[in-house]
Amino acid sequence: MAGYLVDDTRKVTTHRLYEMKQSGKKIAMLTSYDYSMARIVDGAGVDVILVGDSASNTMAGNVTTLPITLDQMIYHARSVVRGVTRALVVCDMPFGTYQIDPQDAARNAVRIMQETGCDALKLEGGVEILPAVKLILDAGIPVMGHLGLTPQSINKFGTYAVRAREEAEAAKLRSDAVALAEVGCFAIVLEKIPAVLAAEVTKSVDVPIIGIGAGGACDGQVLVVHDMLGMNKGFSPKFLRRYADLNEVMTDAIGNYVTDVKSGDFPNADEQY
Ligand code: KIV
């Protein structure tokens, strides 16, 4: 049953992801933000580990992804890289580090690569960030795009509802995906858009399309690891499949520990020196 029985234990590369798309092999991607989780996620056979700026929500308790800083993302990515041997590690460029000035974007991108040892970067947006994407690619850094519901723009959207239902936004998304693929992005995440649109985009470009809330026709899927493990109580969008209820498992375990300490049952004679 377990996905960790992968036949190919070589380090995953951007080229291999391209080959997976060509041969119709699906790509499994999950987030991680720390060493211990990354070791488990990598050992279970996930192909791509995203050090998502969703760390702002899951690790820091912020409402949006906007507050997380470059230094904080570097800390998370460096910790993840230490725990990974097989998966391709992609780090999100945080809000404000690439949208203003392409030169700054390239400098920040180089800093993340040098200080973390990650394999690639992810940036949110379409043609408006193309100059930054080009400069980062020119520096030899692989870039993953991200279109659809791009959480760094949540204040502009004003809602977490499905994006690109209207034809004008769908048309822009289609041309953004082509532009990102043509400029040299190695993959593109499509978040929370109609499955039919995601299927169309997946067919129209050579690069792997990774979906989250974008249907089953994408070349791969990504989820936030805390969500799929059921650690994020109360968060249950339609696209999320829960593979465990760690909230309950952990609460039970910790509750039992509290009971045992208070009753004097822990530690027992075998658990001391
Ligand atoms: O930050 C993140 O976790 C992401 C995924 C939801 C794709 O960007």
mmCIF file of C-alpha atoms and ligand atoms in Angstrom:
data_model
loop_
_atom_site.group_PDB
_atom_site.id
_atom_site.type_symbol
_atom_site.label_atom_id
_atom_site.label_comp_id
_atom_site.label_asym_id
_atom_site.label_seq_id
_atom_site.Cartn_x
_atom_site.Cartn_y
_atom_site.Cartn_z
ATOM 1 C CA MET A 1 0.000 0.000 0.000
ATOM 2 C CA ALA A 2 2.713 2.469 0.891
ATOM 3 C CA GLY A 3 4.042 4.874 -1.699
ATOM 4 C CA TYR A 4 7.526 4.543 -0.251
ATOM 5 C CA LEU A 5 8.088 1.407 -2.295
ATOM 6 C CA VAL A 6 9.445 3.583 -5.125
ATOM 7 C CA ASP A 7 11.472 1.650 -7.695
ATOM 8 C CA ASP A 8 13.657 4.616 -8.535
ATOM 9 C CA THR A 9 15.547 5.947 -5.527
ATOM 10 C CA ARG A 10 17.696 8.427 -7.498
ATOM 11 C CA LYS A 11 17.393 12.111 -6.616
ATOM 12 C CA VAL A 12 14.426 13.613 -8.484
ATOM 13 C CA THR A 13 15.407 16.330 -10.972
ATOM 14 C CA THR A 14 13.417 18.828 -13.015
ATOM 15 C CA HIS A 15 14.306 16.755 -16.081
ATOM 16 C CA ARG A 16 12.828 13.627 -14.482
ATOM 17 C CA LEU A 17 9.571 15.473 -13.810
ATOM 18 C CA TYR A 18 9.462 16.366 -17.507
ATOM 19 C CA GLU A 19 10.006 12.675 -18.383
ATOM 20 C CA MET A 20 7.233 11.708 -15.959
ATOM 21 C CA LYS A 21 4.825 13.979 -17.816
ATOM 22 C CA GLN A 22 5.896 12.528 -21.168
ATOM 23 C CA SER A 23 5.381 8.947 -19.964
ATOM 24 C CA GLY A 24 2.134 9.679 -18.132
ATOM 25 C CA LYS A 25 3.525 8.969 -14.630
ATOM 26 C CA LYS A 26 1.800 11.137 -12.020
ATOM 27 C CA ILE A 27 3.854 13.419 -9.777
ATOM 28 C CA ALA A 28 3.216 13.434 -6.006
ATOM 29 C CA MET A 29 4.077 16.680 -4.218
ATOM 30 C CA LEU A 30 3.556 17.714 -0.572
ATOM 31 C CA THR A 31 4.703 20.577 1.603
ATOM 32 C CA SER A 32 7.169 20.321 4.493
ATOM 33 C CA TYR A 33 8.623 23.033 6.685
ATOM 34 C CA ASP A 34 11.012 21.210 9.029
ATOM 35 C CA TYR A 35 13.607 18.432 9.143
ATOM 36 C CA SER A 36 11.565 15.732 10.907
ATOM 37 C CA MET A 37 8.504 16.046 8.657
ATOM 38 C CA ALA A 38 10.675 16.281 5.525
ATOM 39 C CA ARG A 39 12.421 12.993 6.414
ATOM 40 C CA ILE A 40 9.058 11.226 6.680
ATOM 41 C CA VAL A 41 7.635 12.820 3.523
ATOM 42 C CA ASP A 42 10.782 12.024 1.521
ATOM 43 C CA GLY A 43 10.983 8.476 2.892
ATOM 44 C CA ALA A 44 7.355 7.850 1.888
ATOM 45 C CA GLY A 45 8.174 8.422 -1.780
ATOM 46 C CA VAL A 46 6.937 11.954 -2.477
ATOM 47 C CA ASP A 47 8.591 13.280 -5.664
ATOM 48 C CA VAL A 48 8.585 17.006 -4.912
ATOM 49 C CA ILE A 49 8.690 18.664 -1.488
ATOM 50 C CA LEU A 50 7.490 22.247 -1.401
ATOM 51 C CA VAL A 51 8.730 24.495 1.364
ATOM 52 C CA GLY A 52 5.556 26.500 0.964
ATOM 53 C CA ASP A 53 4.984 29.966 2.312
ATOM 54 C CA SER A 54 1.932 28.243 3.829
ATOM 55 C CA ALA A 55 4.477 27.882 6.672
ATOM 56 C CA SER A 56 3.132 31.325 7.543
ATOM 57 C CA ASN A 57 -0.210 29.647 8.381
ATOM 58 C CA THR A 58 0.786 26.170 9.550
ATOM 59 C CA MET A 59 3.960 26.993 11.482
ATOM 60 C CA ALA A 60 3.464 30.597 12.573
ATOM 61 C CA GLY A 61 -0.324 30.790 12.917
ATOM 62 C CA ASN A 62 -0.764 33.777 10.622
ATOM 63 C CA VAL A 63 -4.073 34.193 8.786
ATOM 64 C CA THR A 64 -2.376 34.737 5.401
ATOM 65 C CA THR A 65 0.943 33.916 3.749
ATOM 66 C CA LEU A 66 1.934 37.579 3.515
ATOM 67 C CA PRO A 67 3.826 38.062 6.795
ATOM 68 C CA ILE A 68 6.470 35.359 6.311
ATOM 69 C CA THR A 69 9.915 36.816 5.575
ATOM 70 C CA LEU A 70 12.840 35.808 3.394
ATOM 71 C CA ASP A 71 14.918 34.914 6.479
ATOM 72 C CA GLN A 72 12.107 32.737 7.843
ATOM 73 C CA MET A 73 11.666 30.910 4.517
ATOM 74 C CA ILE A 74 15.427 30.331 4.397
ATOM 75 C CA TYR A 75 15.319 28.825 7.898
ATOM 76 C CA HIS A 76 12.484 26.453 6.923
ATOM 77 C CA ALA A 77 14.034 25.456 3.583
ATOM 78 C CA ARG A 78 17.452 24.780 5.117
ATOM 79 C CA SER A 79 15.851 22.513 7.735
ATOM 80 C CA VAL A 80 13.877 20.616 5.062
ATOM 81 C CA VAL A 81 16.912 20.117 2.812
ATOM 82 C CA ARG A 82 18.768 18.422 5.691
ATOM 83 C CA GLY A 83 16.027 15.775 5.874
ATOM 84 C CA VAL A 84 15.720 14.956 2.154
ATOM 85 C CA THR A 85 17.702 12.575 -0.027
ATOM 86 C CA ARG A 86 15.361 11.774 -2.958
ATOM 87 C CA ALA A 87 12.688 14.436 -3.517
ATOM 88 C CA LEU A 88 13.212 17.647 -5.471
ATOM 89 C CA VAL A 89 13.009 20.479 -2.916
ATOM 90 C CA VAL A 90 11.244 23.646 -4.088
ATOM 91 C CA CYS A 91 11.136 26.765 -1.918
ATOM 92 C CA ASP A 92 8.475 29.478 -2.225
ATOM 93 C CA MET A 93 9.764 33.015 -2.709
ATOM 94 C CA PRO A 94 7.821 34.961 -0.071
ATOM 95 C CA PHE A 95 5.568 37.947 -0.686
ATOM 96 C CA GLY A 96 7.441 41.141 -1.561
ATOM 97 C CA THR A 97 10.727 39.486 -2.530
ATOM 98 C CA TYR A 98 10.151 39.318 -6.310
ATOM 99 C CA GLN A 99 7.164 41.484 -7.291
ATOM 100 C CA ILE A 100 8.770 44.933 -7.158
ATOM 101 C CA ASP A 101 12.131 44.812 -8.897
ATOM 102 C CA PRO A 102 13.404 41.952 -11.097
ATOM 103 C CA GLN A 103 17.036 42.600 -10.066
ATOM 104 C CA ASP A 104 16.094 42.330 -6.406
ATOM 105 C CA ALA A 105 14.135 39.181 -7.226
ATOM 106 C CA ALA A 106 17.227 37.601 -8.791
ATOM 107 C CA ARG A 107 19.382 38.625 -5.799
ATOM 108 C CA ASN A 108 16.836 37.166 -3.350
ATOM 109 C CA ALA A 109 16.578 33.990 -5.432
ATOM 110 C CA VAL A 110 20.357 33.523 -5.396
ATOM 111 C CA ARG A 111 20.354 34.040 -1.618
ATOM 112 C CA ILE A 112 17.723 31.332 -1.077
ATOM 113 C CA MET A 113 19.605 28.868 -3.288
ATOM 114 C CA GLN A 114 22.976 29.578 -1.634
ATOM 115 C CA GLU A 115 21.781 29.571 1.962
ATOM 116 C CA THR A 116 19.348 26.618 1.814
ATOM 117 C CA GLY A 117 20.689 24.129 -0.725
ATOM 118 C CA CYS A 118 17.188 23.706 -2.180
ATOM 119 C CA ASP A 119 16.769 22.677 -5.824
ATOM 120 C CA ALA A 120 14.303 25.215 -7.225
ATOM 121 C CA LEU A 121 12.037 28.162 -6.415
ATOM 122 C CA LYS A 122 8.312 28.830 -6.826
ATOM 123 C CA LEU A 123 6.837 32.251 -7.655
ATOM 124 C CA GLU A 124 3.172 33.238 -7.834
ATOM 125 C CA GLY A 125 1.848 35.100 -10.875
ATOM 126 C CA GLY A 126 1.759 35.318 -14.664
ATOM 127 C CA VAL A 127 3.063 37.804 -17.228
ATOM 128 C CA GLU A 128 3.393 40.559 -14.623
ATOM 129 C CA ILE A 129 6.310 38.689 -12.986
ATOM 130 C CA LEU A 130 7.857 37.409 -16.230
ATOM 131 C CA PRO A 131 10.877 39.808 -16.124
ATOM 132 C CA ALA A 132 11.758 38.500 -12.643
ATOM 133 C CA VAL A 133 11.242 34.878 -13.706
ATOM 134 C CA LYS A 134 13.540 35.428 -16.727
ATOM 135 C CA LEU A 135 16.354 36.921 -14.645
ATOM 136 C CA ILE A 136 16.125 34.106 -12.082
ATOM 137 C CA LEU A 137 16.212 31.507 -14.864
ATOM 138 C CA ASP A 138 19.169 33.355 -16.427
ATOM 139 C CA ALA A 139 20.993 32.891 -13.120
ATOM 140 C CA GLY A 140 20.581 29.135 -13.600
ATOM 141 C CA ILE A 141 17.835 28.688 -11.026
ATOM 142 C CA PRO A 142 14.870 26.437 -11.928
ATOM 143 C CA VAL A 143 11.494 28.155 -11.464
ATOM 144 C CA MET A 144 8.076 26.631 -10.792
ATOM 145 C CA GLY A 145 5.123 28.888 -11.637
ATOM 146 C CA HIS A 146 1.877 29.190 -9.657
ATOM 147 C CA LEU A 147 -1.418 30.389 -11.173
ATOM 148 C CA GLY A 148 -5.093 30.447 -10.218
ATOM 149 C CA LEU A 149 -5.726 31.117 -6.542
ATOM 150 C CA THR A 150 -2.393 32.661 -5.620
ATOM 151 C CA PRO A 151 -2.587 33.209 -1.847
ATOM 152 C CA GLN A 152 -0.101 36.111 -1.830
ATOM 153 C CA SER A 153 -2.780 38.086 -3.740
ATOM 154 C CA ILE A 154 -5.610 37.227 -1.341
ATOM 155 C CA ASN A 155 -6.175 40.873 -0.456
ATOM 156 C CA LYS A 156 -6.704 41.668 -4.136
ATOM 157 C CA PHE A 157 -9.085 38.709 -4.624
ATOM 158 C CA GLY A 158 -10.905 39.309 -1.330
ATOM 159 C CA THR A 159 -12.032 35.662 -1.253
ATOM 160 C CA TYR A 160 -10.617 32.111 -1.304
ATOM 161 C CA ALA A 161 -13.307 31.059 -3.814
ATOM 162 C CA VAL A 162 -12.490 29.114 -7.000
ATOM 163 C CA ARG A 163 -10.655 31.306 -9.561
ATOM 164 C CA ALA A 164 -11.012 31.605 -13.340
ATOM 165 C CA ARG A 165 -14.670 30.618 -13.578
ATOM 166 C CA GLU A 166 -15.221 33.676 -15.801
ATOM 167 C CA GLU A 167 -13.880 33.491 -19.362
ATOM 168 C CA ALA A 168 -11.710 36.634 -19.097
ATOM 169 C CA GLU A 169 -9.775 35.248 -16.117
ATOM 170 C CA ALA A 170 -9.617 31.774 -17.696
ATOM 171 C CA ALA A 171 -8.180 33.277 -20.903
ATOM 172 C CA LYS A 172 -5.513 35.146 -18.928
ATOM 173 C CA LEU A 173 -4.637 31.967 -17.022
ATOM 174 C CA ARG A 174 -4.247 30.019 -20.281
ATOM 175 C CA SER A 175 -1.907 32.621 -21.767
ATOM 176 C CA ASP A 176 0.018 33.018 -18.477
ATOM 177 C CA ALA A 177 0.641 29.257 -18.399
ATOM 178 C CA VAL A 178 1.932 29.291 -21.978
ATOM 179 C CA ALA A 179 4.151 32.324 -21.226
ATOM 180 C CA LEU A 180 5.632 30.687 -18.099
ATOM 181 C CA ALA A 181 6.254 27.424 -19.962
ATOM 182 C CA GLU A 182 7.809 29.203 -22.949
ATOM 183 C CA VAL A 183 10.143 31.314 -20.819
ATOM 184 C CA GLY A 184 11.476 28.102 -19.227
ATOM 185 C CA CYS A 185 9.596 27.305 -15.995
ATOM 186 C CA PHE A 186 10.004 23.577 -15.296
ATOM 187 C CA ALA A 187 6.503 23.112 -13.839
ATOM 188 C CA ILE A 188 3.407 25.115 -12.915
ATOM 189 C CA VAL A 189 1.065 24.796 -9.925
ATOM 190 C CA LEU A 190 -2.614 25.478 -10.661
ATOM 191 C CA GLU A 191 -4.584 26.213 -7.507
ATOM 192 C CA LYS A 192 -8.365 26.052 -7.093
ATOM 193 C CA ILE A 193 -9.602 26.423 -10.665
ATOM 194 C CA PRO A 194 -12.236 24.445 -12.622
ATOM 195 C CA ALA A 195 -11.037 20.914 -13.505
ATOM 196 C CA VAL A 196 -11.933 21.413 -17.174
ATOM 197 C CA LEU A 197 -9.695 24.468 -17.444
ATOM 198 C CA ALA A 198 -6.820 22.694 -15.654
ATOM 199 C CA ALA A 199 -7.170 19.728 -18.034
ATOM 200 C CA GLU A 200 -6.989 22.072 -21.015
ATOM 201 C CA VAL A 201 -3.869 23.825 -19.678
ATOM 202 C CA THR A 202 -2.236 20.469 -18.866
ATOM 203 C CA LYS A 203 -2.660 19.410 -22.502
ATOM 204 C CA SER A 204 -1.533 22.742 -23.933
ATOM 205 C CA VAL A 205 1.954 22.929 -22.375
ATOM 206 C CA ASP A 206 4.938 20.552 -22.293
ATOM 207 C CA VAL A 207 5.827 21.250 -18.661
ATOM 208 C CA PRO A 208 4.252 19.309 -15.773
ATOM 209 C CA ILE A 209 1.113 20.871 -14.289
ATOM 210 C CA ILE A 210 0.641 20.208 -10.576
ATOM 211 C CA GLY A 211 -2.869 20.770 -9.280
ATOM 212 C CA ILE A 212 -4.349 21.640 -5.907
ATOM 213 C CA GLY A 213 -8.103 21.800 -6.172
ATOM 214 C CA ALA A 214 -7.697 21.651 -9.949
ATOM 215 C CA GLY A 215 -8.982 18.150 -10.739
ATOM 216 C CA GLY A 216 -7.526 14.811 -11.722
ATOM 217 C CA ALA A 217 -6.248 15.557 -15.211
ATOM 218 C CA CYS A 218 -3.181 17.455 -13.972
ATOM 219 C CA ASP A 219 0.219 15.769 -14.256
ATOM 220 C CA GLY A 220 0.541 15.740 -10.485
ATOM 221 C CA GLN A 221 -1.064 16.818 -7.222
ATOM 222 C CA VAL A 222 0.076 18.878 -4.263
ATOM 223 C CA LEU A 223 -1.430 19.249 -0.795
ATOM 224 C CA VAL A 224 -0.364 20.984 2.385
ATOM 225 C CA VAL A 225 0.933 18.137 4.544
ATOM 226 C CA HIS A 226 -0.744 19.409 7.728
ATOM 227 C CA ASP A 227 -4.104 19.418 5.918
ATOM 228 C CA MET A 228 -3.877 15.893 4.459
ATOM 229 C CA LEU A 229 -2.701 14.510 7.811
ATOM 230 C CA GLY A 230 -5.681 16.083 9.574
ATOM 231 C CA MET A 231 -3.624 18.364 11.816
ATOM 232 C CA ASN A 232 -5.529 21.445 10.746
ATOM 233 C CA LYS A 233 -8.850 20.912 12.517
ATOM 234 C CA GLY A 234 -11.837 22.601 10.888
ATOM 235 C CA PHE A 235 -10.168 23.134 7.493
ATOM 236 C CA SER A 236 -12.068 20.964 5.017
ATOM 237 C CA PRO A 237 -12.300 22.399 1.498
ATOM 238 C CA LYS A 238 -13.864 20.136 -1.135
ATOM 239 C CA PHE A 239 -10.507 19.344 -2.783
ATOM 240 C CA LEU A 240 -8.876 18.055 0.421
ATOM 241 C CA ARG A 241 -8.641 14.319 1.072
ATOM 242 C CA ARG A 242 -7.688 13.522 4.679
ATOM 243 C CA TYR A 243 -5.339 10.530 4.937
ATOM 244 C CA ALA A 244 -5.150 10.577 8.736
ATOM 245 C CA ASP A 245 -6.653 12.336 11.722
ATOM 246 C CA LEU A 246 -3.435 13.290 13.466
ATOM 247 C CA ASN A 247 -5.245 15.925 15.467
ATOM 248 C CA GLU A 248 -7.127 13.145 17.240
ATOM 249 C CA VAL A 249 -4.151 10.772 17.388
ATOM 250 C CA MET A 250 -1.875 13.446 18.873
ATOM 251 C CA THR A 251 -4.471 14.829 21.262
ATOM 252 C CA ASP A 252 -5.150 11.284 22.582
ATOM 253 C CA ALA A 253 -1.441 10.533 22.974
ATOM 254 C CA ILE A 254 -0.707 13.807 24.746
ATOM 255 C CA GLY A 255 -3.822 13.462 26.899
ATOM 256 C CA ASN A 256 -2.684 9.964 27.960
ATOM 257 C CA TYR A 257 0.750 11.353 28.850
ATOM 258 C CA VAL A 258 -0.826 14.093 30.987
ATOM 259 C CA THR A 259 -2.985 11.490 32.772
ATOM 260 C CA ASP A 260 0.015 9.211 33.399
ATOM 261 C CA VAL A 261 2.217 12.026 34.744
ATOM 262 C CA LYS A 262 -0.499 13.289 37.051
ATOM 263 C CA SER A 263 -1.358 9.807 38.353
ATOM 264 C CA GLY A 264 2.322 8.978 38.937
ATOM 265 C CA ASP A 265 2.123 6.063 36.455
ATOM 266 C CA PHE A 266 4.879 7.622 34.303
ATOM 267 C CA PRO A 267 7.740 6.952 34.653
ATOM 268 C CA ASN A 268 7.516 3.390 35.961
ATOM 269 C CA ALA A 269 10.366 1.286 37.343
ATOM 270 C CA ASP A 270 11.580 0.309 33.832
ATOM 271 C CA GLU A 271 11.642 3.900 32.663
ATOM 272 C CA GLN A 272 14.228 5.209 35.107
ATOM 273 C CA TYR A 273 17.955 4.715 35.906
HETATM 274 O O1 KIV B 1 2.502 27.536 0.096
HETATM 275 C C1 KIV B 1 1.974 26.476 -0.279
HETATM 276 O O2 KIV B 1 1.779 25.523 0.486
HETATM 277 C C2 KIV B 1 1.568 26.368 -1.677
HETATM 278 C C3 KIV B 1 0.763 25.176 -2.078
HETATM 279 C C4 KIV B 1 -0.618 25.300 -1.567
HETATM 280 C C5 KIV B 1 0.795 24.953 -3.546
HETATM 281 O O3 KIV B 1 1.875 27.223 -2.456
#
